[in-house]
Coordinates of C-alpha atoms in Angstrom, one line a residue:
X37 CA 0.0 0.0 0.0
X38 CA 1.2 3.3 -1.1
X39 CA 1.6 6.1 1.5
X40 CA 1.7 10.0 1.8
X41 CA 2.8 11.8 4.6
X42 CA -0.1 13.2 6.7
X43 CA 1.6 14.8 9.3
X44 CA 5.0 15.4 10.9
X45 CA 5.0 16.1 14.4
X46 CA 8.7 17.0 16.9
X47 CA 8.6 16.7 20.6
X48 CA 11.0 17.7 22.8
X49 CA 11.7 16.5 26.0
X50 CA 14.5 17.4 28.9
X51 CA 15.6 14.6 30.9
X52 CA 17.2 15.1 34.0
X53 CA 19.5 13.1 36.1
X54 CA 17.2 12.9 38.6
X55 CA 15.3 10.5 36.0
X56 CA 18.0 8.0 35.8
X57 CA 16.2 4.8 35.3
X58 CA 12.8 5.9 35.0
X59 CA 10.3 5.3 32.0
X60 CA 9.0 8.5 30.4
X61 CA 6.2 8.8 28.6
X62 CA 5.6 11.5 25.4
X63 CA 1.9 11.2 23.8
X64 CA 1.2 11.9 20.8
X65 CA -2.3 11.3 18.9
X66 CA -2.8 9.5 15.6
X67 CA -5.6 10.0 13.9
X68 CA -7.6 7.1 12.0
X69 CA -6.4 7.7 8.4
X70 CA -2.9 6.8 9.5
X71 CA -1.9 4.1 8.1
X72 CA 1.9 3.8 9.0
X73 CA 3.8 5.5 11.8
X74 CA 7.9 6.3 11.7
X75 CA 9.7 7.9 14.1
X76 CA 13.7 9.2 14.8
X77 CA 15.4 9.6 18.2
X78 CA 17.9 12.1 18.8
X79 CA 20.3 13.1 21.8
X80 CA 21.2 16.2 22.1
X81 CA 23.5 18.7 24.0
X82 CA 25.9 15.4 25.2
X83 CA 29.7 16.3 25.0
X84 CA 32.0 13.4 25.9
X85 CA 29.5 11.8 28.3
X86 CA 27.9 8.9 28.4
X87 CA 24.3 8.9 28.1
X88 CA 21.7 6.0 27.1
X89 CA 18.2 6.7 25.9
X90 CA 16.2 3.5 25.2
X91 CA 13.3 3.7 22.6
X92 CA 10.1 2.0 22.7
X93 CA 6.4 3.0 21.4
X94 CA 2.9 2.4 23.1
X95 CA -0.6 2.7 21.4
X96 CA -4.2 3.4 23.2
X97 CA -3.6 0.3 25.2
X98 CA -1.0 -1.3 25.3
X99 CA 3.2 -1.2 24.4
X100 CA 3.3 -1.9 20.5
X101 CA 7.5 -2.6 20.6
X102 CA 10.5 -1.9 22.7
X103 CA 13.9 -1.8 21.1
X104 CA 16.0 -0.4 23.7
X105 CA 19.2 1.3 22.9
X106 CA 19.8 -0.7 19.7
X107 CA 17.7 1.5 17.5
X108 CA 16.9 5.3 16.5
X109 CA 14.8 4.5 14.2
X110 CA 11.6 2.6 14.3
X111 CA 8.3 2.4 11.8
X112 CA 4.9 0.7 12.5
X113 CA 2.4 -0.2 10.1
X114 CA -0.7 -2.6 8.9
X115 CA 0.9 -4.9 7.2
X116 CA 5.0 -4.5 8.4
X117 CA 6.7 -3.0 11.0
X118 CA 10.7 -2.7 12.6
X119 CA 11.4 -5.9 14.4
X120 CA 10.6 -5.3 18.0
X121 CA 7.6 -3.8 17.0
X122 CA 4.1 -5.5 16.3
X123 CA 2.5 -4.9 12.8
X124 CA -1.0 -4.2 13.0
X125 CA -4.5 -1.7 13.8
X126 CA -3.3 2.0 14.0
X127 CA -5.6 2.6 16.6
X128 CA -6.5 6.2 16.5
X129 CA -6.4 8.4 19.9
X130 CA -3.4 9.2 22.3
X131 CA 0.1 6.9 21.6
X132 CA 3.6 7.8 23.3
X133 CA 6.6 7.6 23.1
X134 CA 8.4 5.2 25.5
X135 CA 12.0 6.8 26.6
X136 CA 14.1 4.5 28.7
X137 CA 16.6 7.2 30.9
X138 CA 19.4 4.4 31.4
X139 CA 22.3 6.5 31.5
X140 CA 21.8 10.2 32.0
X141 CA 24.7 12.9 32.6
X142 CA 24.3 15.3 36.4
X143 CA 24.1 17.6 33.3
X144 CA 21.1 16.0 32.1
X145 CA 20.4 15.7 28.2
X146 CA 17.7 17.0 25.4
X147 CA 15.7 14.1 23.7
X148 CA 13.9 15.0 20.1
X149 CA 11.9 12.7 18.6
X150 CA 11.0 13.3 15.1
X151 CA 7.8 11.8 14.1
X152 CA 5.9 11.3 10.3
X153 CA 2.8 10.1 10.2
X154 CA 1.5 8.5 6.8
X155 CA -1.7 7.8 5.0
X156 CA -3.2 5.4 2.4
X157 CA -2.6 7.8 -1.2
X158 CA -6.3 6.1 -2.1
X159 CA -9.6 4.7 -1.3
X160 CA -10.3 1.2 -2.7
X161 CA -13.0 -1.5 -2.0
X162 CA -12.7 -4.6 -0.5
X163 CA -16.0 -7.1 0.2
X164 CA -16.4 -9.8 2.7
X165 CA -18.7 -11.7 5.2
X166 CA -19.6 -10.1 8.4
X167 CA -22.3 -13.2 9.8
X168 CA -21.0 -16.7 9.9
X169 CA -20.8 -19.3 12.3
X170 CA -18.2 -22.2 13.0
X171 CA -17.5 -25.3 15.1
X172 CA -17.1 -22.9 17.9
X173 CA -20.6 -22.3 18.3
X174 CA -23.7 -24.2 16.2
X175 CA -21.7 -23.9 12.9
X176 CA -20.0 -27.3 11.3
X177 CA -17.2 -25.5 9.7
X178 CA -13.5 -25.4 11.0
X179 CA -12.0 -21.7 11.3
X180 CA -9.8 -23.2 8.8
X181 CA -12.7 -24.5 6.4
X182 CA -14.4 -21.1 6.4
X183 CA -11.3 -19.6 5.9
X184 CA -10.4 -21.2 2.7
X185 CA -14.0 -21.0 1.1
X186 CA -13.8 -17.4 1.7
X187 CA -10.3 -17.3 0.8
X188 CA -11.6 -19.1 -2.5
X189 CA -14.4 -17.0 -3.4
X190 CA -12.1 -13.9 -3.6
X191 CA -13.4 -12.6 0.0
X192 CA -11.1 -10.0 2.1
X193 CA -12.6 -10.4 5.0
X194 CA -14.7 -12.2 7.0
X195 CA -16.1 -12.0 10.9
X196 CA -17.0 -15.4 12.4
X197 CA -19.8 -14.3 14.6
X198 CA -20.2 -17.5 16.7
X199 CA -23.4 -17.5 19.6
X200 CA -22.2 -16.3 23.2
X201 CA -18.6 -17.3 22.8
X202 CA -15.5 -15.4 21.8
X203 CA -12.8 -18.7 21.8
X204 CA -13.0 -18.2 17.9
X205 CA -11.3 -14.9 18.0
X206 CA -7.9 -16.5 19.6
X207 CA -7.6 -19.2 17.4
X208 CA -7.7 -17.5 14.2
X209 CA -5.5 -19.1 11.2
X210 CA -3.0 -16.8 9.7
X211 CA -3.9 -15.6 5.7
X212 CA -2.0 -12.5 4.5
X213 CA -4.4 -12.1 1.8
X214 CA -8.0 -12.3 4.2
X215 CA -8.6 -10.2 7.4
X216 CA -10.4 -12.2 10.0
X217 CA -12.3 -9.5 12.3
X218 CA -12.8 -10.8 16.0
X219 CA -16.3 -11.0 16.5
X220 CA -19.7 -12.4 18.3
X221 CA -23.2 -12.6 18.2
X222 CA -25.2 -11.7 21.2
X223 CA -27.7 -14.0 21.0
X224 CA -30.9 -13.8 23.7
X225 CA -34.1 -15.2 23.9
X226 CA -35.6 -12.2 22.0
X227 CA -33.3 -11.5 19.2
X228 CA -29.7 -10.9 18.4
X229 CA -27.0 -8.9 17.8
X230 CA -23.1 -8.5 16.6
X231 CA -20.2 -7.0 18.0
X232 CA -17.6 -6.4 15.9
X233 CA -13.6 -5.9 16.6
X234 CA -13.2 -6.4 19.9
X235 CA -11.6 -10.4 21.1
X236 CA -13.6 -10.1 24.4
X237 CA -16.5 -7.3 23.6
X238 CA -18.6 -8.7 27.2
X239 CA -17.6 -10.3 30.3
X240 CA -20.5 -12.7 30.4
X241 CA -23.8 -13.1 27.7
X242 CA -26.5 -13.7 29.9
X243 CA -29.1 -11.0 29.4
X244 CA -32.9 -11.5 30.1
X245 CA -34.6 -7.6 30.4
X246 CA -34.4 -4.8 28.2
X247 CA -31.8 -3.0 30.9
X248 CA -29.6 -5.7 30.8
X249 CA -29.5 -6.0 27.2
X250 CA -28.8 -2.2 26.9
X251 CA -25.7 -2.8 29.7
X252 CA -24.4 -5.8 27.5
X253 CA -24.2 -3.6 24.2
X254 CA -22.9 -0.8 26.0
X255 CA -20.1 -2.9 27.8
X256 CA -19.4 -4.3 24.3
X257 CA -19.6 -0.3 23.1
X258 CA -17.1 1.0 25.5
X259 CA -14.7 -1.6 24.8
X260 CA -14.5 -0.5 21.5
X261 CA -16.3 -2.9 19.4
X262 CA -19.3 -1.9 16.9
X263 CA -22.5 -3.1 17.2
X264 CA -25.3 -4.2 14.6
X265 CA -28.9 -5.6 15.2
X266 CA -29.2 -8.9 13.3
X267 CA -31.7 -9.9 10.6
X268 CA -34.5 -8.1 13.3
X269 CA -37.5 -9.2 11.6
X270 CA -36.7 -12.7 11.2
X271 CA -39.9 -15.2 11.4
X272 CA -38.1 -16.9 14.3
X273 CA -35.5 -14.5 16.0
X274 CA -36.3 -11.1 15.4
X275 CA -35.1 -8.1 17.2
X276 CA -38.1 -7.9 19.9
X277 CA -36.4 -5.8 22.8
X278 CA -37.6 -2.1 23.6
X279 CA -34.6 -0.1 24.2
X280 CA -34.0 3.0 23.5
X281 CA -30.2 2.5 22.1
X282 CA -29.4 4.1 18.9
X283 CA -28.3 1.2 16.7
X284 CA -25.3 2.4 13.8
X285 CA -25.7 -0.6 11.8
X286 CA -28.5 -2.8 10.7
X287 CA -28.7 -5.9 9.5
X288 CA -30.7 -5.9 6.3
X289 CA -30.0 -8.4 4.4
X290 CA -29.4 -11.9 6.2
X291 CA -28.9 -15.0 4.3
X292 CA -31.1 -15.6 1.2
X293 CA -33.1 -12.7 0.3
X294 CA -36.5 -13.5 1.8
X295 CA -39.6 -11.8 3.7
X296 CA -38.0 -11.0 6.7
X297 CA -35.5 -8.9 4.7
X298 CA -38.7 -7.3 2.8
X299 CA -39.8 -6.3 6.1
X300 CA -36.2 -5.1 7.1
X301 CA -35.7 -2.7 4.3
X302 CA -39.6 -1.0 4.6
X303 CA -38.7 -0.5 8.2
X304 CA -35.0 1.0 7.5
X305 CA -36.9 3.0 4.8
X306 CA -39.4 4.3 7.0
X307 CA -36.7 5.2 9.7
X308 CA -34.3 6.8 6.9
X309 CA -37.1 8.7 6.0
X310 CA -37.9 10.3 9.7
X311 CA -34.1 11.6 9.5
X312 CA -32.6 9.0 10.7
X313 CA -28.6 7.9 9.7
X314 CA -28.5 3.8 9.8
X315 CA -26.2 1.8 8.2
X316 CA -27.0 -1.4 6.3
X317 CA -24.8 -4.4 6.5
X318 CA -25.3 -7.8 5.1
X319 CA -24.0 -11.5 6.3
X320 CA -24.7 -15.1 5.6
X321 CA -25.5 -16.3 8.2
X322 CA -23.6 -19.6 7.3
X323 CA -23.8 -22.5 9.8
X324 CA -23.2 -25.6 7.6
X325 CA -23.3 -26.9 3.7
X326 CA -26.8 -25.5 2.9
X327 CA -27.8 -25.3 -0.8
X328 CA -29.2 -21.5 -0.9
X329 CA -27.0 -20.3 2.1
X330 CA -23.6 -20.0 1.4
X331 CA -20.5 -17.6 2.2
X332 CA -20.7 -14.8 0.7
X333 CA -24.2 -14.4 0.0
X334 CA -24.8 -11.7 0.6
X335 CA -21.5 -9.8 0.6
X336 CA -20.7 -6.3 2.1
X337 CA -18.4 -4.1 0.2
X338 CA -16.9 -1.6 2.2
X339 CA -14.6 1.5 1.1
X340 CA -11.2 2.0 3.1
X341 CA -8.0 3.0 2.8
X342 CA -6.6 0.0 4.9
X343 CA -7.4 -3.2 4.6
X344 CA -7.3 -4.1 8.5
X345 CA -9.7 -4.8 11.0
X346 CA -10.1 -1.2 11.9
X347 CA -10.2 0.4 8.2
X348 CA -13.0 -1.9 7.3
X349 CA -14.8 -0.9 10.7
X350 CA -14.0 2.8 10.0
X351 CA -15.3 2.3 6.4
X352 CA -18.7 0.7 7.6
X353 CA -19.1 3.3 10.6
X354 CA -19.0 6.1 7.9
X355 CA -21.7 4.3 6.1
X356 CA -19.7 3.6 3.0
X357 CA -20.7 0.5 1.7
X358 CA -23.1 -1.7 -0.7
X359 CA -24.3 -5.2 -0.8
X360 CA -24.7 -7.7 -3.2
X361 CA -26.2 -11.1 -3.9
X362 CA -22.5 -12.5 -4.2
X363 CA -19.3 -11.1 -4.6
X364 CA -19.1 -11.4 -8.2
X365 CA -21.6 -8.1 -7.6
X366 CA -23.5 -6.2 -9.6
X367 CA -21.0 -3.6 -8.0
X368 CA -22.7 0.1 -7.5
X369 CA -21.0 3.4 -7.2
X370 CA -22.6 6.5 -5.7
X371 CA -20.9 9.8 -5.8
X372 CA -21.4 13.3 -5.6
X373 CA -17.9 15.6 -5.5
X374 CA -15.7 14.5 -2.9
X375 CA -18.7 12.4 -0.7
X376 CA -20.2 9.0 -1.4
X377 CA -22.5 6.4 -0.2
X378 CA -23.1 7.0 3.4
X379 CA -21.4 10.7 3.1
X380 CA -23.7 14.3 3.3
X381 CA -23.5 15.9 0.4
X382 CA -23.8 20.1 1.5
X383 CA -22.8 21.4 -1.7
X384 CA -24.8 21.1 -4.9
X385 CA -22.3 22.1 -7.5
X386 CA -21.9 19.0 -8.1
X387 CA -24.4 16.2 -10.0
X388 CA -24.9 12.5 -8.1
X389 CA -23.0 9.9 -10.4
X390 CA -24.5 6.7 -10.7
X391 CA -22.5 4.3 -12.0
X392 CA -23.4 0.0 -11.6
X393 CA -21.4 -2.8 -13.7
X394 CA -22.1 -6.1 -13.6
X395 CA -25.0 -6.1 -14.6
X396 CA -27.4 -8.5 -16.3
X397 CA -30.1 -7.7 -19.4
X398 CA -33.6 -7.4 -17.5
X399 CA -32.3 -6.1 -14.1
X400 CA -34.2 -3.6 -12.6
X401 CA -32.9 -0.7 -11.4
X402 CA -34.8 1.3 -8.7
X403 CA -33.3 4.8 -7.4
X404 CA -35.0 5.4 -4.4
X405 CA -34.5 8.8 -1.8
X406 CA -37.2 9.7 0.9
X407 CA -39.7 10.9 -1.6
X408 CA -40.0 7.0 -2.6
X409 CA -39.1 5.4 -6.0
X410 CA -38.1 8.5 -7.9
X411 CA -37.2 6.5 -11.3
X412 CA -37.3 2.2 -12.6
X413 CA -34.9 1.8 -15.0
X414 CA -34.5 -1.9 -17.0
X415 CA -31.2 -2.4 -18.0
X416 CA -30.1 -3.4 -21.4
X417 CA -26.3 -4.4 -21.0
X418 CA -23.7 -4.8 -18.3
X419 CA -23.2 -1.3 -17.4
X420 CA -25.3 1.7 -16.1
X421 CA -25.2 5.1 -15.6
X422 CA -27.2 8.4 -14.7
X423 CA -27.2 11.4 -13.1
X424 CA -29.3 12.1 -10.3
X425 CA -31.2 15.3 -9.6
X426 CA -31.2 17.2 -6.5
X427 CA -33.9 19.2 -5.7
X428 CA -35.4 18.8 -2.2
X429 CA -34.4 14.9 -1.5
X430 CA -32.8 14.6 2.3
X431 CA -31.2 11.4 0.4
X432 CA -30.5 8.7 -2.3
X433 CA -30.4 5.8 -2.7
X434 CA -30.4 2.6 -5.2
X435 CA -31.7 -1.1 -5.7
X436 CA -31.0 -3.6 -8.0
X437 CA -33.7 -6.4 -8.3
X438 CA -32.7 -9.9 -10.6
X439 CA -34.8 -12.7 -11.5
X440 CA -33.3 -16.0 -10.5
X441 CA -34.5 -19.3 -12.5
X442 CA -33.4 -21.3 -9.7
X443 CA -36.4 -20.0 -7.4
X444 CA -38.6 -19.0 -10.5
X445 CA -38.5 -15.2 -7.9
X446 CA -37.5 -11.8 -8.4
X447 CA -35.1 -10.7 -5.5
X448 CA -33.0 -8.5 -4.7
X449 CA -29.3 -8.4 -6.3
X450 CA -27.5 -5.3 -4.8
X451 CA -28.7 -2.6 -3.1
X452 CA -26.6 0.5 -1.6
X453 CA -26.3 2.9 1.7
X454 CA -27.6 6.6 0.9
X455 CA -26.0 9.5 0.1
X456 CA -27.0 12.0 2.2
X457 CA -28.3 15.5 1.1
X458 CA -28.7 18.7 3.5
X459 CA -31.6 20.4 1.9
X460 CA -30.6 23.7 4.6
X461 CA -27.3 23.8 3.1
X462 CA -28.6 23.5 -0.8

């Protein structure tokens, strides 16, 4: 992954004898485009003294690498890092700087560190499954099994979301080319839920009222881990709690597309079109060898600029994503200027861009805002594309719907997040 340089950053720190053999802390904040972090160490104002300076570096929680005096130089990223060093999330908020004051002069010494922080040069899409299940919970598949079909089907990511049970998310096989994000599905008497990113989102499951539900997401919240409400008008688990938490994700499409989703997506409408900002995901659901559910199906495509755990998180939080049937697509872009699907568009220089390829002769194409269906369009070849006006719509956005011989039905084939409009700033 190519980088740019987002920031540079110097600190300064005096050390004094008096902290001889003491650990010193410098913060620093990184922000969540950064995407690799490299630093320099320099002593200063030492004239034929000995003085030691160790080097180490700690994220939001805990001590990312320690080199000691054998290095001046250190760099963290995604994907690679200096040995000594773990490779990994950027997390964004406060890091430091770890100085070791070994050896320190009566005179004391000056410390600068020299810090560049980089970003991805570019946005790209990556797709995956964020509801599965494995031999850790009711699932038959191995972590390894589910891995490789995913692997197979040309999948980035995938989240196995076993029942009440997090023993997946520590036994995770290797792949450098598919992100495995630690996850679990809350799963109560009265419907369920994911958390997403966290190893150990909840100290214990067990949730019987509406209060303790709302502690359990919350606890999972606060650790850090993002939250959806599964599949929440399924014939046999729906979503039947009365709380008054403000869900960021929904799933909308679960498994094969079905009535329960039809009654998903007229709710989500109906809420979009009362104001409200909720993202759609999709997932599986996958359990075992089932001849209509499979990996994959749907898949969520998401928008980052790392292909990590917590650029894909980042990337669904902000709302930019589509689904589709499978991950061969149809694939649907949604731009206005500088925003896309899930952005607020506040400036209406610029037209909506509609672009969706993959496409099949017949397929329907429904562009939909809070108004209702606003145009049907049949298309005629692979490719797609229009321009959307904007008048007084508070958003956009758009459905594909195939027909699919092996059910003799009409369902749905993609289907996209909004853009946003603000009508006050229009």
């Amino acid at each position: 992954m190519q980088t740019a340089i987002l920031e540079k950053i110097t600190l300064n720190r005096s050390i004094t004898h008096e902290e001889q053999l003491q650990y010193i802390e410098v913060p620093f904040h990184v922000s969540e485009e950064v995407q690799k972090i490299s630093l320099e160490l320099t002593v200063k104002n030492i004239i034929n003294k000995e003085c030691v300076v160790d080097l180490g570096l700690k994220d939001p929680m805990h001590v990312r690498g320690w080199s000691g005096g054998a290095r001046d130089k250190v760099t963290i990223g995604i994907q690679e890092a200096t040995p000594g060093y773990v490779a990994g999330n950027l997390y964004t908020g406060e890091w430091s700087v770890i100085l070791g004051a070994y050896k320190i002069p009566e005179s004391g010494c000056d410390v600068q560190i020299d810090i560049a922080l980089e970003k991805a040069c570019e946005t790209f899409w990556v797709k995956g499954d964020l509801h599965m299940h494995s031999v850790h919970s009711d699932g038959s598949y191995t972590l390894e099994e589910a891995s490789e079909i995913a692997i197979n089907k040309g999948l980035n990511f995938i989240a196995l979301t076993d029942h009440n049970t997090i023993s997946q998310n520590f036994v995770y096989p290797t792949y450098k080319n598919l992100i495995h994000i630690p996850g679990m599905e809350l799963t109560t008497y009265r419907g369920h839920c994911n958390f997403y990113g966290v190893k150990n989102p909840i100290m214990d499951f067990r949730a019987t009222t509406n209060e303790e539900v709302t502690n359990k997401m919350l606890e999972a919240i606060n650790q850090g881990a993002k939250l959806s409400i599964n599949h929440p008008h399924d014939d046999n688990c729906p979503w039947d709690w009365d709380n008054s938490l403000t869900y960021g994700w929904i799933e909308v499409w679960n498994g094969p597309w079905r009535s329960c989703n039809e009654r998903t997506l007229a709710w989500w409408q109906k809420e979009l079109v009362e104001g409200k900002k909720l993202h759609v995901v999709g997932g599986s659901d996958t359990h075992r060898p089932d001849q209509y559910v499979k990996h994959g199906m749907p898949t969520t495509w998401v928008k980052t600029a790392s292909n990590s755990v917590e650029g894909i998180l980042n990337g669904i939080d902000k709302g930019n994503v589509f689904l589709s049937y499978s991950p061969e697509g149809p694939v649907i872009e949604l731009i206005c200027g500088e925003w896309m699907m899930g952005d607020t568009v506040t400036n209406s220089s610029y037209p909506i861009e509609l672009t969706i390829v993959g496409l099949l002769e017949g397929d329907t194409i429904k562009i939909i805002s809070d108004k209702g269906i606003e145009h049907t369009h049949t298309a005629s070849n692979l490719r797609f594309e229009d321009h959307l006006e904007i008048t007084d719509q508070g958003f956009y956005r758009i459905e594909v719907w195939r027909y699919f011989s092996e059910v003799n039905r009409t369902l749905m084939a993609a289907m996209c997040n909004p853009i946003y409009i603000d009508v006050k700033g229009i």
